[in-house]
Short mmCIF file of C-alpha atoms in Angstrom, two decimals:
data_model
loop_
_atom_site.label_atom_id
_atom_site.label_comp_id
_atom_site.label_asym_id
_atom_site.label_seq_id
_atom_site.Cartn_x
_atom_site.Cartn_y
_atom_site.Cartn_z
CA UNK U 1215 -54.53 257.91 -37.04
CA UNK U 1216 -56.49 258.60 -39.33
CA UNK U 1217 -54.89 261.95 -40.86
CA UNK U 1218 -56.18 263.88 -43.10
CA UNK U 1219 -53.89 265.67 -45.31
CA UNK U 1220 -55.35 269.31 -46.05
CA UNK U 1221 -55.03 272.31 -49.58
CA UNK U 1222 -55.24 274.91 -49.24
CA UNK U 1223 -55.38 276.87 -52.52
CA UNK U 1224 -55.21 281.09 -53.16
CA UNK U 1225 -55.13 284.15 -50.57
CA UNK U 1226 -58.68 283.45 -49.50
CA UNK U 1227 -58.41 279.96 -49.26
CA UNK U 1228 -54.64 280.54 -46.68
CA UNK U 1229 -56.57 283.52 -44.67
CA UNK U 1230 -59.21 280.64 -43.35
CA UNK U 1231 -56.67 277.90 -43.39
CA UNK U 1232 -53.87 280.72 -41.76
CA UNK U 1233 -56.81 281.11 -38.25
CA UNK U 1234 -57.52 276.17 -38.85
CA UNK U 1235 -53.69 276.73 -38.04
CA UNK U 1236 -53.59 278.95 -34.65
CA UNK U 1237 -57.15 277.17 -33.55
CA UNK U 1238 -55.23 273.67 -33.60
CA UNK U 1239 -51.60 275.35 -32.19
CA UNK U 1240 -53.35 276.91 -29.61
CA UNK U 1241 -54.27 272.78 -28.56
CA UNK U 1242 -50.70 272.86 -27.20
CA UNK U 1243 -49.53 271.11 -23.97
CA UNK U 1244 -45.69 271.17 -23.64
CA UNK U 1245 -45.63 269.47 -19.91
CA UNK U 1246 -47.09 266.05 -19.91
CA UNK U 1247 -50.78 266.30 -19.26
CA UNK U 1248 -52.71 265.30 -22.51
CA UNK U 1249 -54.65 267.38 -24.47
CA UNK U 1250 -58.68 266.76 -25.82
CA UNK U 1251 -57.67 266.62 -29.48
CA UNK U 1252 -55.38 263.85 -31.12
CA UNK U 1253 -52.47 266.76 -33.19
CA UNK U 1254 -51.50 263.77 -34.52
CA UNK U 1255 -54.53 263.91 -37.21
CA UNK U 1256 -53.64 267.42 -39.35
CA UNK U 1257 -49.63 267.40 -37.68
CA UNK U 1258 -46.82 265.38 -38.21
CA UNK U 1259 -43.66 264.85 -36.93
CA UNK U 1260 -40.13 264.99 -38.25
CA UNK U 1261 -36.99 266.54 -37.45
CA UNK U 1262 -35.45 269.43 -37.99
CA UNK U 1263 -32.06 270.43 -40.04
CA UNK U 1264 -30.12 270.83 -36.34
CA UNK U 1265 -31.21 266.45 -34.90
CA UNK U 1266 -34.05 268.37 -33.08
CA UNK U 1267 -38.20 266.27 -33.14
CA UNK U 1268 -40.55 268.91 -35.71
CA UNK U 1269 -44.45 268.80 -36.08
CA UNK U 1270 -45.57 271.28 -38.62
CA UNK U 1271 -49.71 270.69 -40.37
CA UNK U 1272 -49.93 267.39 -42.67
CA UNK U 1273 -50.63 270.79 -45.65
CA UNK U 1274 -50.20 271.79 -48.80
CA UNK U 1275 -50.33 276.30 -48.91
CA UNK U 1276 -50.38 277.26 -53.04
CA UNK U 1277 -50.48 280.85 -53.48
CA UNK U 1278 -49.10 283.16 -56.73
CA UNK U 1279 -45.85 284.57 -56.68
CA UNK U 1280 -45.91 287.31 -54.01
CA UNK U 1281 -49.32 285.81 -51.43
CA UNK U 1282 -47.37 284.26 -49.10
CA UNK U 1283 -45.89 287.73 -47.64
CA UNK U 1284 -43.01 288.20 -45.11
CA UNK U 1285 -42.65 283.97 -44.82
CA UNK U 1286 -40.04 281.86 -46.14
CA UNK U 1287 -39.55 278.52 -47.72
CA UNK U 1288 -37.32 277.18 -45.22
CA UNK U 1289 -38.02 278.81 -41.61
CA UNK U 1290 -36.51 278.61 -38.53
CA UNK U 1291 -36.76 274.71 -38.54
CA UNK U 1292 -34.64 273.82 -40.92
CA UNK U 1293 -32.04 277.00 -42.40
CA UNK U 1294 -28.78 275.41 -42.03
CA UNK U 1295 -26.44 278.34 -40.81
CA UNK U 1296 -23.52 278.74 -43.25
CA UNK U 1297 -24.10 276.89 -46.35
CA UNK U 1298 -23.69 278.91 -49.64
CA UNK U 1299 -25.08 277.97 -52.83
CA UNK U 1300 -23.78 275.18 -54.67
CA UNK U 1301 -21.10 275.02 -56.39
CA UNK U 1302 -20.93 273.58 -60.38
CA UNK U 1303 -19.12 272.14 -62.49
CA UNK U 1304 -18.45 276.08 -63.21
CA UNK U 1305 -16.09 278.06 -60.52
CA UNK U 1306 -16.91 281.16 -61.64
CA UNK U 1307 -18.52 284.20 -58.96
CA UNK U 1308 -21.89 283.44 -59.30
CA UNK U 1309 -24.10 286.73 -59.80
CA UNK U 1310 -27.39 286.70 -57.96
CA UNK U 1311 -30.55 288.55 -57.74
CA UNK U 1312 -32.39 289.36 -55.73
CA UNK U 1313 -36.79 290.39 -55.15
CA UNK U 1314 -37.61 293.47 -53.17
CA UNK U 1315 -38.44 291.35 -49.86
CA UNK U 1316 -40.64 292.20 -48.46
CA UNK U 1317 -40.46 293.98 -44.48
CA UNK U 1318 -41.62 291.14 -42.43
CA UNK U 1319 -44.59 292.33 -39.45
CA UNK U 1320 -43.93 293.34 -36.42
CA UNK U 1321 -46.25 290.87 -35.44
CA UNK U 1322 -43.84 288.08 -36.75
CA UNK U 1323 -41.10 289.87 -35.73
CA UNK U 1324 -42.13 289.65 -31.28
CA UNK U 1325 -42.64 285.62 -31.86
CA UNK U 1326 -39.66 285.29 -32.75
CA UNK U 1327 -38.32 287.39 -29.50
CA UNK U 1328 -40.77 285.93 -28.01
CA UNK U 1329 -41.98 288.62 -26.79
CA UNK U 1330 -46.01 290.14 -26.29
CA UNK U 1331 -47.15 291.03 -30.14
CA UNK U 1332 -48.47 294.36 -30.71
CA UNK U 1333 -52.05 294.06 -32.13
CA UNK U 1334 -52.94 293.88 -35.42
CA UNK U 1335 -55.85 295.47 -36.69
CA UNK U 1336 -57.26 295.06 -40.86
CA UNK U 1337 -55.10 298.60 -41.19
CA UNK U 1338 -51.27 296.43 -40.17
CA UNK U 1339 -52.31 292.96 -42.18
CA UNK U 1340 -50.87 292.67 -45.55
CA UNK U 1341 -50.58 289.43 -45.67
CA UNK U 1342 -51.93 285.84 -43.97
CA UNK U 1343 -48.54 285.10 -43.28
CA UNK U 1344 -48.51 288.49 -40.72
CA UNK U 1345 -50.28 286.84 -38.21
CA UNK U 1346 -49.76 283.01 -38.36
CA UNK U 1347 -48.12 281.52 -36.20
CA UNK U 1348 -47.53 278.31 -37.53
CA UNK U 1349 -44.03 276.36 -38.23
CA UNK U 1350 -45.02 275.05 -41.93
CA UNK U 1351 -42.96 272.05 -43.09
CA UNK U 1352 -40.34 273.25 -46.38
CA UNK U 1353 -42.43 270.53 -48.69
CA UNK U 1354 -45.10 272.32 -47.82
CA UNK U 1355 -44.77 276.53 -49.80
CA UNK U 1356 -46.21 275.91 -52.89
CA UNK U 1357 -45.38 279.02 -55.23
CA UNK U 1358 -46.88 279.80 -58.98
CA UNK U 1359 -44.60 281.76 -60.05
CA UNK U 1360 -47.20 281.95 -63.32
CA UNK U 1361 -48.59 284.59 -62.16
CA UNK U 1362 -49.05 287.51 -59.58
CA UNK U 1363 -50.60 288.47 -56.78
CA UNK U 1364 -53.46 290.97 -57.41
CA UNK U 1365 -51.76 291.62 -61.02
CA UNK U 1366 -53.46 293.84 -63.54
CA UNK U 1367 -52.07 292.61 -66.18
CA UNK U 1368 -52.17 288.86 -65.70
CA UNK U 1369 -54.87 288.23 -63.28
CA UNK U 1370 -55.43 285.12 -62.40
CA UNK U 1371 -59.42 285.12 -62.84
CA UNK U 1372 -61.20 283.21 -65.04
CA UNK U 1373 -61.43 280.04 -64.84
CA UNK U 1374 -60.04 278.38 -67.23
CA UNK U 1375 -56.87 280.33 -66.49
CA UNK U 1376 -56.93 278.34 -63.74
CA UNK U 1377 -57.60 274.99 -66.16
CA UNK U 1378 -54.69 275.40 -67.95
CA UNK U 1379 -52.73 276.54 -65.57
CA UNK U 1380 -52.70 273.11 -63.00
CA UNK U 1381 -52.58 271.01 -66.30
CA UNK U 1382 -49.57 272.51 -67.26
CA UNK U 1383 -47.09 272.29 -64.09
CA UNK U 1384 -48.89 268.72 -64.24
CA UNK U 1385 -47.01 267.55 -67.73
CA UNK U 1386 -44.01 269.15 -66.43
CA UNK U 1387 -43.69 267.93 -62.82
CA UNK U 1388 -46.37 265.89 -61.73
CA UNK U 1389 -48.60 267.80 -58.55
CA UNK U 1390 -49.05 264.24 -57.18
CA UNK U 1391 -46.08 262.51 -56.58
CA UNK U 1392 -43.94 266.08 -55.74
CA UNK U 1393 -46.32 267.27 -53.94
CA UNK U 1394 -48.96 265.61 -52.50
CA UNK U 1395 -47.40 262.10 -52.30
CA UNK U 1396 -44.51 262.39 -49.97
CA UNK U 1397 -47.55 263.48 -46.78
CA UNK U 1398 -49.52 260.44 -47.74
CA UNK U 1399 -47.23 258.29 -47.88
CA UNK U 1400 -46.34 259.22 -44.54
CA UNK U 1401 -49.62 259.03 -42.84
CA UNK U 1402 -50.71 255.29 -41.39
CA UNK U 1403 -54.29 254.94 -42.76
CA UNK U 1404 -55.73 258.64 -44.64
CA UNK U 1405 -59.18 259.18 -43.96
CA UNK U 1406 -59.31 262.47 -45.91
CA UNK U 1407 -58.24 265.06 -47.81
CA UNK U 1408 -59.62 268.45 -46.71
CA UNK U 1409 -59.34 270.94 -49.35
CA UNK U 1410 -59.75 274.66 -48.88
CA UNK U 1411 -60.17 276.91 -52.08
CA UNK U 1412 -61.63 279.24 -54.24
CA UNK U 1413 -64.90 278.61 -56.92
CA UNK U 1414 -65.70 282.02 -58.62
CA UNK U 1415 -62.26 282.91 -59.57
CA UNK U 1416 -59.20 280.75 -62.05
CA UNK U 1417 -58.75 279.16 -58.43
CA UNK U 1418 -61.83 277.11 -58.94
CA UNK U 1419 -60.70 275.71 -62.19
CA UNK U 1420 -57.80 274.92 -61.13
CA UNK U 1421 -58.86 272.99 -57.94
CA UNK U 1422 -61.68 271.11 -60.56
CA UNK U 1423 -58.69 269.85 -62.45
CA UNK U 1424 -56.71 269.21 -58.95
CA UNK U 1425 -59.96 266.99 -57.64
CA UNK U 1426 -60.05 265.24 -60.75
CA UNK U 1427 -56.03 264.33 -60.51
CA UNK U 1428 -57.02 263.42 -56.47
CA UNK U 1429 -59.86 261.34 -57.28
CA UNK U 1430 -58.33 258.13 -60.16
CA UNK U 1431 -55.67 257.79 -57.01
CA UNK U 1432 -57.49 258.38 -54.19
CA UNK U 1433 -60.78 256.86 -55.23
CA UNK U 1434 -61.92 255.23 -52.37
CA UNK U 1435 -60.92 258.64 -49.88
CA UNK U 1436 -63.78 261.37 -48.69
CA UNK U 1437 -62.91 264.65 -50.50
CA UNK U 1438 -64.15 267.60 -48.35
CA UNK U 1439 -64.18 270.28 -50.08
CA UNK U 1440 -64.67 273.96 -48.22
CA UNK U 1441 -65.30 276.21 -52.03
CA UNK U 1442 -64.98 279.76 -50.98
CA UNK U 1443 -67.44 282.23 -52.51
CA UNK U 1444 -66.18 285.91 -52.76
CA UNK U 1445 -69.68 287.83 -55.28
CA UNK U 1446 -70.64 289.78 -52.74
CA UNK U 1447 -67.49 291.62 -51.96
CA UNK U 1448 -66.23 295.06 -54.19
CA UNK U 1449 -62.83 293.61 -55.02
CA UNK U 1450 -61.46 295.82 -56.10
CA UNK U 1451 -63.82 297.53 -58.15
CA UNK U 1452 -64.04 301.31 -57.10
CA UNK U 1453 -68.45 301.62 -58.91
CA UNK U 1454 -70.16 298.80 -57.85
CA UNK U 1455 -72.73 300.12 -60.07
CA UNK U 1456 -70.26 300.08 -62.56
CA UNK U 1457 -69.85 298.20 -66.05
CA UNK U 1458 -66.54 297.13 -64.80
CA UNK U 1459 -67.94 296.01 -61.60
CA UNK U 1460 -70.82 294.44 -63.40
CA UNK U 1461 -69.12 292.86 -66.15
CA UNK U 1462 -66.87 291.15 -62.94
CA UNK U 1463 -69.72 289.76 -61.11
CA UNK U 1464 -70.82 288.02 -64.52
CA UNK U 1465 -67.82 286.88 -64.25
CA UNK U 1466 -67.56 285.42 -60.71
CA UNK U 1467 -70.83 283.70 -61.94
CA UNK U 1468 -70.15 281.86 -64.54
CA UNK U 1469 -67.23 280.54 -62.72
CA UNK U 1470 -69.36 279.34 -59.54
CA UNK U 1471 -71.09 277.80 -62.11
CA UNK U 1472 -68.48 276.07 -64.14
CA UNK U 1473 -67.06 275.47 -60.43
CA UNK U 1474 -70.84 273.41 -59.33
CA UNK U 1475 -70.13 271.84 -62.03
CA UNK U 1476 -66.65 270.96 -62.18
CA UNK U 1477 -66.00 271.52 -57.82
CA UNK U 1478 -68.76 269.91 -56.18
CA UNK U 1479 -69.57 267.42 -58.47
CA UNK U 1480 -66.38 265.10 -57.56
CA UNK U 1481 -66.23 265.59 -54.15
CA UNK U 1482 -67.83 263.98 -50.87
CA UNK U 1483 -68.35 266.75 -49.53
CA UNK U 1484 -68.71 270.14 -50.42
CA UNK U 1485 -70.03 272.89 -48.72
CA UNK U 1486 -70.24 276.12 -50.53
CA UNK U 1487 -69.02 278.82 -48.34
CA UNK U 1488 -70.00 283.12 -48.41
CA UNK U 1489 -66.84 285.68 -48.26
CA UNK U 1490 -68.82 287.43 -46.73
CA UNK U 1491 -71.64 285.95 -45.21
CA UNK U 1492 -75.22 288.39 -44.81
CA UNK U 1493 -77.26 288.46 -42.84
CA UNK U 1494 -74.75 289.40 -39.74
CA UNK U 1495 -76.13 289.51 -36.28
CA UNK U 1496 -75.93 292.34 -34.38
CA UNK U 1497 -73.39 290.89 -31.90
CA UNK U 1498 -70.67 290.03 -35.03
CA UNK U 1499 -69.18 293.07 -35.71
CA UNK U 1500 -67.38 292.96 -39.19
CA UNK U 1501 -65.59 294.11 -41.34
CA UNK U 1502 -66.79 293.26 -44.44
CA UNK U 1503 -64.04 293.88 -47.06
CA UNK U 1504 -60.62 292.51 -44.50
CA UNK U 1505 -60.12 289.16 -45.84
CA UNK U 1506 -57.79 288.56 -42.11
CA UNK U 1507 -62.35 289.54 -40.65
CA UNK U 1508 -64.68 286.90 -42.84
CA UNK U 1509 -61.95 284.27 -42.99
CA UNK U 1510 -61.86 284.44 -39.11
CA UNK U 1511 -65.66 283.88 -38.56
CA UNK U 1512 -65.75 281.00 -41.58
CA UNK U 1513 -62.44 279.26 -39.46
CA UNK U 1514 -64.48 279.53 -36.19
CA UNK U 1515 -67.38 277.60 -38.29
CA UNK U 1516 -65.14 275.13 -40.28
CA UNK U 1517 -63.09 274.25 -37.46
CA UNK U 1518 -65.74 273.87 -34.89
CA UNK U 1519 -67.30 271.84 -37.44
CA UNK U 1520 -64.86 269.21 -37.60
CA UNK U 1521 -63.70 268.78 -34.41
CA UNK U 1522 -65.85 265.35 -33.64
CA UNK U 1523 -63.06 263.88 -35.93
CA UNK U 1524 -59.84 265.71 -33.51
CA UNK U 1525 -61.27 264.96 -30.71
CA UNK U 1526 -59.82 261.72 -28.68
CA UNK U 1527 -63.58 261.71 -26.09
CA UNK U 1528 -64.76 260.34 -29.80
CA UNK U 1529 -62.79 258.07 -30.48
CA UNK U 1530 -64.58 255.35 -29.32
CA UNK U 1531 -67.35 256.60 -32.14
CA UNK U 1532 -63.84 256.46 -35.22
CA UNK U 1533 -65.83 259.56 -35.24
CA UNK U 1534 -64.37 261.02 -38.81
CA UNK U 1535 -65.28 262.85 -41.95
CA UNK U 1536 -66.77 259.60 -43.57
CA UNK U 1537 -69.42 259.65 -41.34
CA UNK U 1538 -70.01 263.00 -40.66
CA UNK U 1539 -70.47 263.13 -44.46
CA UNK U 1540 -72.79 259.49 -44.40
CA UNK U 1541 -75.40 261.42 -41.88
CA UNK U 1542 -75.80 264.05 -44.53
CA UNK U 1543 -75.95 262.46 -47.94
CA UNK U 1544 -78.79 260.61 -47.11
CA UNK U 1545 -79.66 259.77 -50.48
CA UNK U 1546 -76.76 258.89 -52.01
CA UNK U 1547 -76.98 261.72 -54.62
CA UNK U 1548 -76.92 264.79 -51.79
CA UNK U 1549 -73.60 265.89 -52.02
CA UNK U 1550 -73.53 270.11 -51.29
CA UNK U 1551 -74.10 270.90 -48.13
CA UNK U 1552 -75.09 274.34 -46.30
CA UNK U 1553 -73.51 276.19 -42.90
CA UNK U 1554 -74.73 277.82 -40.00
CA UNK U 1555 -72.99 278.78 -36.41
CA UNK U 1556 -74.12 281.57 -33.41
CA UNK U 1557 -71.89 282.03 -30.71
CA UNK U 1558 -72.81 282.37 -27.14
CA UNK U 1559 -70.39 284.28 -24.41
CA UNK U 1560 -68.57 281.23 -21.62
CA UNK U 1561 -71.44 281.01 -18.61
CA UNK U 1562 -69.13 279.11 -16.59
CA UNK U 1563 -66.14 278.13 -15.75
CA UNK U 1564 -62.88 277.92 -17.51
CA UNK U 1565 -63.14 275.35 -19.96
CA UNK U 1566 -60.00 275.73 -22.18
CA UNK U 1567 -57.95 275.22 -18.39
CA UNK U 1568 -59.84 271.85 -18.05
CA UNK U 1569 -57.54 268.74 -18.92
CA UNK U 1570 -60.13 266.93 -19.10
CA UNK U 1571 -63.30 268.04 -21.30
CA UNK U 1572 -65.98 266.30 -22.05
CA UNK U 1573 -67.18 265.31 -24.49
CA UNK U 1574 -70.46 263.15 -26.32
CA UNK U 1575 -72.77 261.41 -28.67
CA UNK U 1576 -75.80 263.63 -27.97
CA UNK U 1577 -79.25 263.25 -28.84
CA UNK U 1578 -80.51 265.88 -30.24
CA UNK U 1579 -84.01 265.61 -30.31
CA UNK U 1580 -83.45 267.47 -26.26
CA UNK U 1581 -84.12 270.91 -25.61
CA UNK U 1582 -80.48 272.16 -25.15
CA UNK U 1583 -78.13 275.89 -25.93
CA UNK U 1584 -78.92 278.24 -27.78
CA UNK U 1585 -82.24 278.88 -26.24
CA UNK U 1586 -83.43 281.67 -28.82
CA UNK U 1587 -83.39 279.01 -31.45
CA UNK U 1588 -86.45 276.90 -33.74
CA UNK U 1589 -85.85 273.28 -32.75
CA UNK U 1590 -88.09 271.20 -34.81
CA UNK U 1591 -90.32 267.73 -33.06
CA UNK U 1592 -87.29 265.87 -35.58
CA UNK U 1593 -84.68 267.93 -33.70
CA UNK U 1594 -83.83 270.45 -35.93
CA UNK U 1595 -81.71 273.46 -35.42
CA UNK U 1596 -81.74 277.10 -37.49
CA UNK U 1597 -78.71 279.53 -36.16
CA UNK U 1598 -77.85 283.05 -36.31
CA UNK U 1599 -75.49 283.15 -39.04
CA UNK U 1600 -75.66 280.55 -42.16
CA UNK U 1601 -72.28 281.52 -43.88
CA UNK U 1602 -73.94 280.05 -47.32
CA UNK U 1603 -73.98 282.02 -49.88
CA UNK U 1604 -77.41 283.41 -50.72
CA UNK U 1605 -79.24 282.79 -54.06
CA UNK U 1606 -77.85 284.45 -57.34
CA UNK U 1607 -80.25 288.06 -58.40
CA UNK U 1608 -83.98 288.80 -56.42
CA UNK U 1609 -85.80 285.23 -56.24
CA UNK U 1610 -86.99 284.26 -58.80
CA UNK U 1611 -91.26 283.25 -59.33
CA UNK U 1612 -90.54 279.31 -58.66
CA UNK U 1613 -88.74 280.40 -55.68
CA UNK U 1614 -89.83 278.27 -52.43
CA UNK U 1615 -90.23 279.59 -48.82
CA UNK U 1616 -90.68 275.87 -47.59
CA UNK U 1617 -87.37 274.40 -46.80
CA UNK U 1618 -86.89 270.14 -46.57
CA UNK U 1619 -84.59 268.54 -44.69
CA UNK U 1620 -82.55 266.01 -45.31
CA UNK U 1621 -79.62 265.24 -42.45
CA UNK U 1622 -78.40 267.29 -39.94
CA UNK U 1623 -74.72 267.62 -38.03
CA UNK U 1624 -74.61 269.50 -34.94
CA UNK U 1625 -71.58 270.73 -33.06
CA UNK U 1626 -72.10 272.19 -29.73
CA UNK U 1627 -69.15 273.08 -28.00
CA UNK U 1628 -67.95 275.05 -24.08
CA UNK U 1629 -70.85 274.61 -22.23
CA UNK U 1630 -71.76 271.04 -20.45
CA UNK U 1631 -74.47 269.16 -21.88
CA UNK U 1632 -76.73 267.16 -19.49
CA UNK U 1633 -78.14 265.35 -22.98
CA UNK U 1634 -78.83 261.87 -23.52
CA UNK U 1635 -76.81 259.77 -25.88
CA UNK U 1636 -77.88 259.76 -29.10
CA UNK U 1637 -80.82 256.70 -29.99
CA UNK U 1638 -79.33 255.25 -32.84
CA UNK U 1639 -82.72 253.31 -33.34
CA UNK U 1640 -84.21 256.45 -33.69
CA UNK U 1641 -82.05 257.88 -36.28
CA UNK U 1642 -82.55 254.24 -39.03
CA UNK U 1643 -86.67 255.41 -38.41
CA UNK U 1644 -86.49 258.73 -40.03
CA UNK U 1645 -84.04 257.42 -42.85
CA UNK U 1646 -86.40 255.01 -43.46
CA UNK U 1647 -89.06 257.16 -42.88
CA UNK U 1648 -87.47 259.47 -45.22
CA UNK U 1649 -87.35 261.95 -42.57
CA UNK U 1650 -84.60 264.72 -41.41
CA UNK U 1651 -81.89 262.29 -39.58
CA UNK U 1652 -80.45 265.20 -37.22
CA UNK U 1653 -76.78 264.27 -34.93
CA UNK U 1654 -76.21 266.72 -32.23
CA UNK U 1655 -72.01 265.99 -30.89
CA UNK U 1656 -72.07 268.25 -27.41
CA UNK U 1657 -68.35 268.96 -25.90
CA UNK U 1658 -67.40 271.38 -23.06
CA UNK U 1659 -64.03 272.34 -24.60
CA UNK U 1660 -64.59 275.87 -26.28
CA UNK U 1661 -63.24 277.72 -29.42
CA UNK U 1662 -59.87 279.79 -28.10
CA UNK U 1663 -59.40 283.30 -28.13
CA UNK U 1664 -56.06 284.13 -30.04
CA UNK U 1665 -53.94 287.72 -30.45
CA UNK U 1666 -53.67 287.25 -33.82
CA UNK U 1667 -57.98 286.47 -34.61
CA UNK U 1668 -59.32 289.52 -34.67
CA UNK U 1669 -62.53 290.45 -32.29
CA UNK U 1670 -65.89 289.79 -33.89
CA UNK U 1671 -68.15 289.84 -30.90
CA UNK U 1672 -70.48 292.64 -29.26
CA UNK U 1673 -68.51 292.02 -25.29
CA UNK U 1674 -65.27 290.28 -26.65
CA UNK U 1675 -63.00 292.41 -24.41
CA UNK U 1676 -60.65 291.91 -21.44
CA UNK U 1677 -63.85 292.11 -18.82
CA UNK U 1678 -65.88 289.36 -20.78
CA UNK U 1679 -65.44 286.61 -23.22
CA UNK U 1680 -61.09 287.45 -22.84
CA UNK U 1681 -61.10 286.61 -19.60
CA UNK U 1682 -62.33 282.98 -19.41
CA UNK U 1683 -60.71 282.82 -22.94
CA UNK U 1684 -62.79 280.34 -25.50
CA UNK U 1685 -66.09 281.26 -26.61
CA UNK U 1686 -69.37 278.37 -26.55
CA UNK U 1687 -70.02 277.89 -29.98
CA UNK U 1688 -72.68 275.46 -31.81
CA UNK U 1689 -72.33 275.44 -35.49
CA UNK U 1690 -74.71 272.80 -37.70
CA UNK U 1691 -73.98 271.56 -41.28
CA UNK U 1692 -77.25 270.14 -43.31
CA UNK U 1693 -78.01 269.02 -46.77
CA UNK U 1694 -81.15 270.83 -47.44
CA UNK U 1695 -84.20 271.79 -50.53
CA UNK U 1696 -81.88 274.50 -50.46
CA UNK U 1697 -79.99 274.03 -52.48
CA UNK U 1698 -82.01 273.50 -55.76
CA UNK U 1699 -83.09 277.29 -55.11
CA UNK U 1700 -79.66 278.59 -55.13
CA UNK U 1701 -78.29 276.27 -58.11
CA UNK U 1702 -81.75 277.17 -60.68
CA UNK U 1703 -80.88 280.67 -59.52
CA UNK U 1704 -77.15 279.56 -60.78
CA UNK U 1705 -78.83 278.23 -63.96
CA UNK U 1706 -81.08 281.39 -64.52
CA UNK U 1707 -78.35 283.92 -64.03
CA UNK U 1708 -75.04 282.41 -66.62
CA UNK U 1709 -78.18 283.14 -69.62
CA UNK U 1710 -76.50 285.31 -72.11
CA UNK U 1711 -72.54 284.49 -70.76
CA UNK U 1712 -71.95 281.57 -72.95
CA UNK U 1713 -72.46 280.16 -76.10
CA UNK U 1714 -75.71 277.85 -76.81
CA UNK U 1715 -73.95 275.07 -76.33
CA UNK U 1716 -71.67 275.34 -72.99
CA UNK U 1717 -75.30 277.07 -71.54
CA UNK U 1718 -76.86 273.75 -73.03
CA UNK U 1719 -74.25 271.63 -71.17
CA UNK U 1720 -73.54 272.91 -68.08
CA UNK U 1721 -76.98 273.58 -67.40
CA UNK U 1722 -78.18 269.94 -67.60
CA UNK U 1723 -75.67 268.79 -65.74
CA UNK U 1724 -76.58 271.23 -63.20
CA UNK U 1725 -79.69 270.36 -63.43
CA UNK U 1726 -78.89 267.20 -62.54
CA UNK U 1727 -77.59 267.97 -59.63
CA UNK U 1728 -80.39 269.87 -58.47
CA UNK U 1729 -82.72 267.34 -58.57
CA UNK U 1730 -81.20 265.42 -55.62
CA UNK U 1731 -82.21 268.04 -53.35
CA UNK U 1732 -85.64 267.80 -54.94
CA UNK U 1733 -86.82 264.09 -55.13
CA UNK U 1734 -88.60 262.15 -52.47
CA UNK U 1735 -90.25 265.37 -51.32
CA UNK U 1736 -93.18 267.68 -51.67
CA UNK U 1737 -91.89 270.70 -51.46
CA UNK U 1738 -96.04 272.20 -52.11
CA UNK U 1739 -95.22 274.27 -54.28
CA UNK U 1740 -96.16 275.06 -58.13
CA UNK U 1741 -91.80 274.77 -59.11
CA UNK U 1742 -91.26 274.41 -62.48
CA UNK U 1743 -88.36 274.83 -65.64
CA UNK U 1744 -88.77 277.93 -66.96
#
């Protein structure tokens, strides 16, 4: 079935993943009519406590104490009424001490009661579980009690702290055997592992150690890592120009450098994402300090970009994340990709109501939506939003405005396609000639608009996009020479932040990653190391 297991590491990752799972749940059909997606890829069937069939995500959700909000490990699907505490050899009366429970959000109360939920706002959303619409298996909920969310006494910020936490937990419990293996063993044909994690805090160190174990156990399985960077967020600092704010930025920069070394290098494909991205087009209304907002925007791109791996219409070509990865990693060592996004209003009937949306592999050389894209003869596109993090610091003298693209995969959804089928021979000629390898997937299945997501796009209301219930979305994932420029800025920024020995080792390893995006083409610049 080509299953994908997701690992969610940390609060920011769980915000993004919650939007993703809500979107997957919206595709479910509860009649005899077959839907457009193969839900078995991301969901597993099971049996609840009362013997009823269940269908829950193939995911592991890691968060700190207090990070789950009102979400319980044992939900209504697996709860057995009347079951008390297990009795041991001691027959005395147990004394139970409980933390003050977090009050359930009115949105969740309405879902439990089958009522129309109230509208969510940035003021009312406190945790990612407040807008969650999916039941999870109890094995998916993994709380790390060693640290508490937003603790000032023991902050979970330093990269080494996450590294140490994983090592201690893995030594005590063997996390892969306890958490991941039950999901892996029930998969018929595991195609990939999808990891969503923060990379500029302690979760980067945690993810690095986790990836090392994953590669040991699943060496031939694709591992996609979506790395979330919050460098541009205020991080709770009231004065961005203060000495404390400067120390926070320096710590995040060092964490990022270590994650590029320890996380990106171990992934099959690594996609860095800025929370929040900038700049943004005028049609996007985003609260940059709200994780509910920023994660919704990123989820729109992530969910669309991975759509070909779930659509039944692509099954004849066996489209998998591994195949998409092969189109991007042209030279075998280009594993860092950049994500772009454009959103448009629908211009035709409601594709969400269509029981049989069309899906094709299109020829990227054909001109298509959106009209304002800069399309090159090679079929490359530049979309409205670049979701990749910016360079650190000011542009340096070695910065080259010319960007070379090695590979690009586009996904266009929510609009009819009049494009012809892709010419595989053309792709082969492009690869052999050292030219960009481009592939585009097209489907009429639009991106659904849900009441659990914020209204981010201008004109998104009852009289416009909400009238049809979906958006037209175009995403692009590409490997480009801009990665080298970003890594160079990280190398420059960590000078003075660590000791000489670690700085040289870190800089050398980053340099090796950077070289993969500099070799084999002429930038036309006088770039050189300082």
